[in-house]
Amino acid sequence: QTAAVGVKPIPATVAAAVSRYSSTGIRVSWGAIGGASGYEVYRSTSASGAYSLIKTTTSTSFVNTGLTKGKAYYYKVRAYRMVGSTKVYGAFSAVKSVKL
């Protein structure tokens, strides 16, 4: 089996989960994606709000600390694969939220 030249394999969609880590911290975790070079974690403070990239990592979990108690946070994660110097992104995970 040979891959066609020029085809960029897109990483699979990440399955993410979030849980309360502490009174001001949230743990985001996800399953490893075969062939992924790393993962990007995005966060928002509203379900429909703008998401900001908060972490790029090769790990399959991230603890987001220093958050505000009583506030809800929304997360989504996507995998990427380096193809030469280009990042090829997979689809975002479903949005997961937790209230501190």
PDB file of C-alpha atoms in Angstrom:
ATOM      1  CA  GLN A   1       0.000   0.000   0.000  1.00  0.00           C
ATOM      2  CA  THR A   2       1.528   3.278  -1.060  1.00  0.00           C
ATOM      3  CA  ALA A   3       0.114   6.703  -0.319  1.00  0.00           C
ATOM      4  CA  ALA A   4      -0.429   8.982  -3.281  1.00  0.00           C
ATOM      5  CA  VAL A   5       2.254  11.639  -3.602  1.00  0.00           C
ATOM      6  CA  GLY A   6       1.098  14.995  -2.281  1.00  0.00           C
ATOM      7  CA  VAL A   7      -1.722  13.602  -0.163  1.00  0.00           C
ATOM      8  CA  LYS A   8      -1.615  15.026   3.346  1.00  0.00           C
ATOM      9  CA  PRO A   9      -2.998  12.540   5.861  1.00  0.00           C
ATOM     10  CA  ILE A  10      -5.404  14.349   8.165  1.00  0.00           C
ATOM     11  CA  PRO A  11      -5.284  13.273  11.826  1.00  0.00           C
ATOM     12  CA  ALA A  12      -8.409  11.686  13.271  1.00  0.00           C
ATOM     13  CA  THR A  13     -10.832  13.666  15.425  1.00  0.00           C
ATOM     14  CA  VAL A  14      -9.843  13.855  19.087  1.00  0.00           C
ATOM     15  CA  ALA A  15     -12.146  12.472  21.815  1.00  0.00           C
ATOM     16  CA  ALA A  16     -11.728  14.937  24.678  1.00  0.00           C
ATOM     17  CA  ALA A  17     -12.946  14.953  28.273  1.00  0.00           C
ATOM     18  CA  VAL A  18     -12.771  17.611  30.974  1.00  0.00           C
ATOM     19  CA  SER A  19     -12.942  17.305  34.738  1.00  0.00           C
ATOM     20  CA  ARG A  20     -12.522  19.541  37.745  1.00  0.00           C
ATOM     21  CA  TYR A  21      -8.933  19.318  38.936  1.00  0.00           C
ATOM     22  CA  SER A  22      -9.091  21.785  41.840  1.00  0.00           C
ATOM     23  CA  SER A  23     -11.170  24.808  42.894  1.00  0.00           C
ATOM     24  CA  THR A  24      -9.385  26.878  40.228  1.00  0.00           C
ATOM     25  CA  GLY A  25      -8.156  24.186  37.854  1.00  0.00           C
ATOM     26  CA  ILE A  26      -9.571  21.991  35.095  1.00  0.00           C
ATOM     27  CA  ARG A  27      -7.992  18.889  33.604  1.00  0.00           C
ATOM     28  CA  VAL A  28      -8.478  18.363  29.894  1.00  0.00           C
ATOM     29  CA  SER A  29      -7.598  14.900  28.596  1.00  0.00           C
ATOM     30  CA  TRP A  30      -7.964  13.077  25.303  1.00  0.00           C
ATOM     31  CA  GLY A  31      -7.071   9.854  23.579  1.00  0.00           C
ATOM     32  CA  ALA A  32      -3.869   9.626  21.576  1.00  0.00           C
ATOM     33  CA  ILE A  33      -4.246   9.942  17.810  1.00  0.00           C
ATOM     34  CA  GLY A  34      -2.010   7.737  15.686  1.00  0.00           C
ATOM     35  CA  GLY A  35       0.362   9.746  13.535  1.00  0.00           C
ATOM     36  CA  ALA A  36      -0.364  13.044  15.280  1.00  0.00           C
ATOM     37  CA  SER A  37       2.606  15.342  15.907  1.00  0.00           C
ATOM     38  CA  GLY A  38       0.824  17.173  18.701  1.00  0.00           C
ATOM     39  CA  TYR A  39      -2.391  18.670  19.998  1.00  0.00           C
ATOM     40  CA  GLU A  40      -3.872  22.135  20.424  1.00  0.00           C
ATOM     41  CA  VAL A  41      -6.196  22.976  23.320  1.00  0.00           C
ATOM     42  CA  TYR A  42      -8.660  25.848  22.896  1.00  0.00           C
ATOM     43  CA  ARG A  43     -10.759  27.499  25.609  1.00  0.00           C
ATOM     44  CA  SER A  44     -13.753  29.810  25.770  1.00  0.00           C
ATOM     45  CA  THR A  45     -15.813  31.248  28.622  1.00  0.00           C
ATOM     46  CA  SER A  46     -19.093  30.880  26.728  1.00  0.00           C
ATOM     47  CA  ALA A  47     -20.635  28.125  24.626  1.00  0.00           C
ATOM     48  CA  SER A  48     -20.885  30.380  21.577  1.00  0.00           C
ATOM     49  CA  GLY A  49     -17.875  32.534  22.367  1.00  0.00           C
ATOM     50  CA  ALA A  50     -14.577  32.925  20.619  1.00  0.00           C
ATOM     51  CA  TYR A  51     -12.044  30.223  21.429  1.00  0.00           C
ATOM     52  CA  SER A  52      -8.427  31.009  22.192  1.00  0.00           C
ATOM     53  CA  LEU A  53      -5.494  28.649  21.784  1.00  0.00           C
ATOM     54  CA  ILE A  54      -4.166  28.098  25.306  1.00  0.00           C
ATOM     55  CA  LYS A  55      -1.815  25.143  24.901  1.00  0.00           C
ATOM     56  CA  THR A  56       0.105  23.249  22.245  1.00  0.00           C
ATOM     57  CA  THR A  57       1.401  19.936  23.573  1.00  0.00           C
ATOM     58  CA  THR A  58       2.517  16.448  22.616  1.00  0.00           C
ATOM     59  CA  SER A  59       0.933  15.077  25.805  1.00  0.00           C
ATOM     60  CA  THR A  60      -2.618  13.675  25.992  1.00  0.00           C
ATOM     61  CA  SER A  61      -3.664  15.821  28.942  1.00  0.00           C
ATOM     62  CA  PHE A  62      -3.347  19.373  30.189  1.00  0.00           C
ATOM     63  CA  VAL A  63      -4.214  20.979  33.526  1.00  0.00           C
ATOM     64  CA  ASN A  64      -5.505  24.531  33.118  1.00  0.00           C
ATOM     65  CA  THR A  65      -4.945  26.338  36.425  1.00  0.00           C
ATOM     66  CA  GLY A  66      -5.498  29.861  37.709  1.00  0.00           C
ATOM     67  CA  LEU A  67      -9.162  29.907  36.673  1.00  0.00           C
ATOM     68  CA  THR A  68     -12.060  31.720  38.320  1.00  0.00           C
ATOM     69  CA  LYS A  69     -14.209  29.804  40.800  1.00  0.00           C
ATOM     70  CA  GLY A  70     -17.902  29.735  39.903  1.00  0.00           C
ATOM     71  CA  LYS A  71     -17.270  30.277  36.202  1.00  0.00           C
ATOM     72  CA  ALA A  72     -17.918  27.803  33.376  1.00  0.00           C
ATOM     73  CA  TYR A  73     -15.188  27.021  30.844  1.00  0.00           C
ATOM     74  CA  TYR A  74     -15.516  25.402  27.443  1.00  0.00           C
ATOM     75  CA  TYR A  75     -12.760  23.401  25.761  1.00  0.00           C
ATOM     76  CA  LYS A  76     -12.085  21.768  22.433  1.00  0.00           C
ATOM     77  CA  VAL A  77      -8.990  19.950  21.214  1.00  0.00           C
ATOM     78  CA  ARG A  78      -7.598  19.128  17.792  1.00  0.00           C
ATOM     79  CA  ALA A  79      -4.672  17.029  16.655  1.00  0.00           C
ATOM     80  CA  TYR A  80      -2.147  18.130  14.062  1.00  0.00           C
ATOM     81  CA  ARG A  81       0.482  16.406  11.999  1.00  0.00           C
ATOM     82  CA  MET A  82       3.594  18.074  10.651  1.00  0.00           C
ATOM     83  CA  VAL A  83       3.991  17.567   6.916  1.00  0.00           C
ATOM     84  CA  GLY A  84       7.309  19.188   6.131  1.00  0.00           C
ATOM     85  CA  SER A  85       6.935  22.610   7.759  1.00  0.00           C
ATOM     86  CA  THR A  86       3.131  22.649   7.444  1.00  0.00           C
ATOM     87  CA  LYS A  87       0.659  21.757  10.188  1.00  0.00           C
ATOM     88  CA  VAL A  88      -2.205  19.622   8.883  1.00  0.00           C
ATOM     89  CA  TYR A  89      -5.119  19.794  11.321  1.00  0.00           C
ATOM     90  CA  GLY A  90      -7.726  17.240  12.235  1.00  0.00           C
ATOM     91  CA  ALA A  91     -11.273  18.256  13.130  1.00  0.00           C
ATOM     92  CA  PHE A  92     -12.002  19.732  16.538  1.00  0.00           C
ATOM     93  CA  SER A  93     -13.319  17.491  19.271  1.00  0.00           C
ATOM     94  CA  ALA A  94     -16.829  18.036  20.553  1.00  0.00           C
ATOM     95  CA  VAL A  95     -16.896  20.980  22.973  1.00  0.00           C
ATOM     96  CA  LYS A  96     -16.648  19.939  26.618  1.00  0.00           C
ATOM     97  CA  SER A  97     -17.474  22.225  29.522  1.00  0.00           C
ATOM     98  CA  VAL A  98     -17.114  22.257  33.267  1.00  0.00           C
ATOM     99  CA  LYS A  99     -18.101  24.780  35.914  1.00  0.00           C
ATOM    100  CA  LEU A 100     -15.789  25.422  38.826  1.00  0.00           C
TER     101      LEU A 100
END
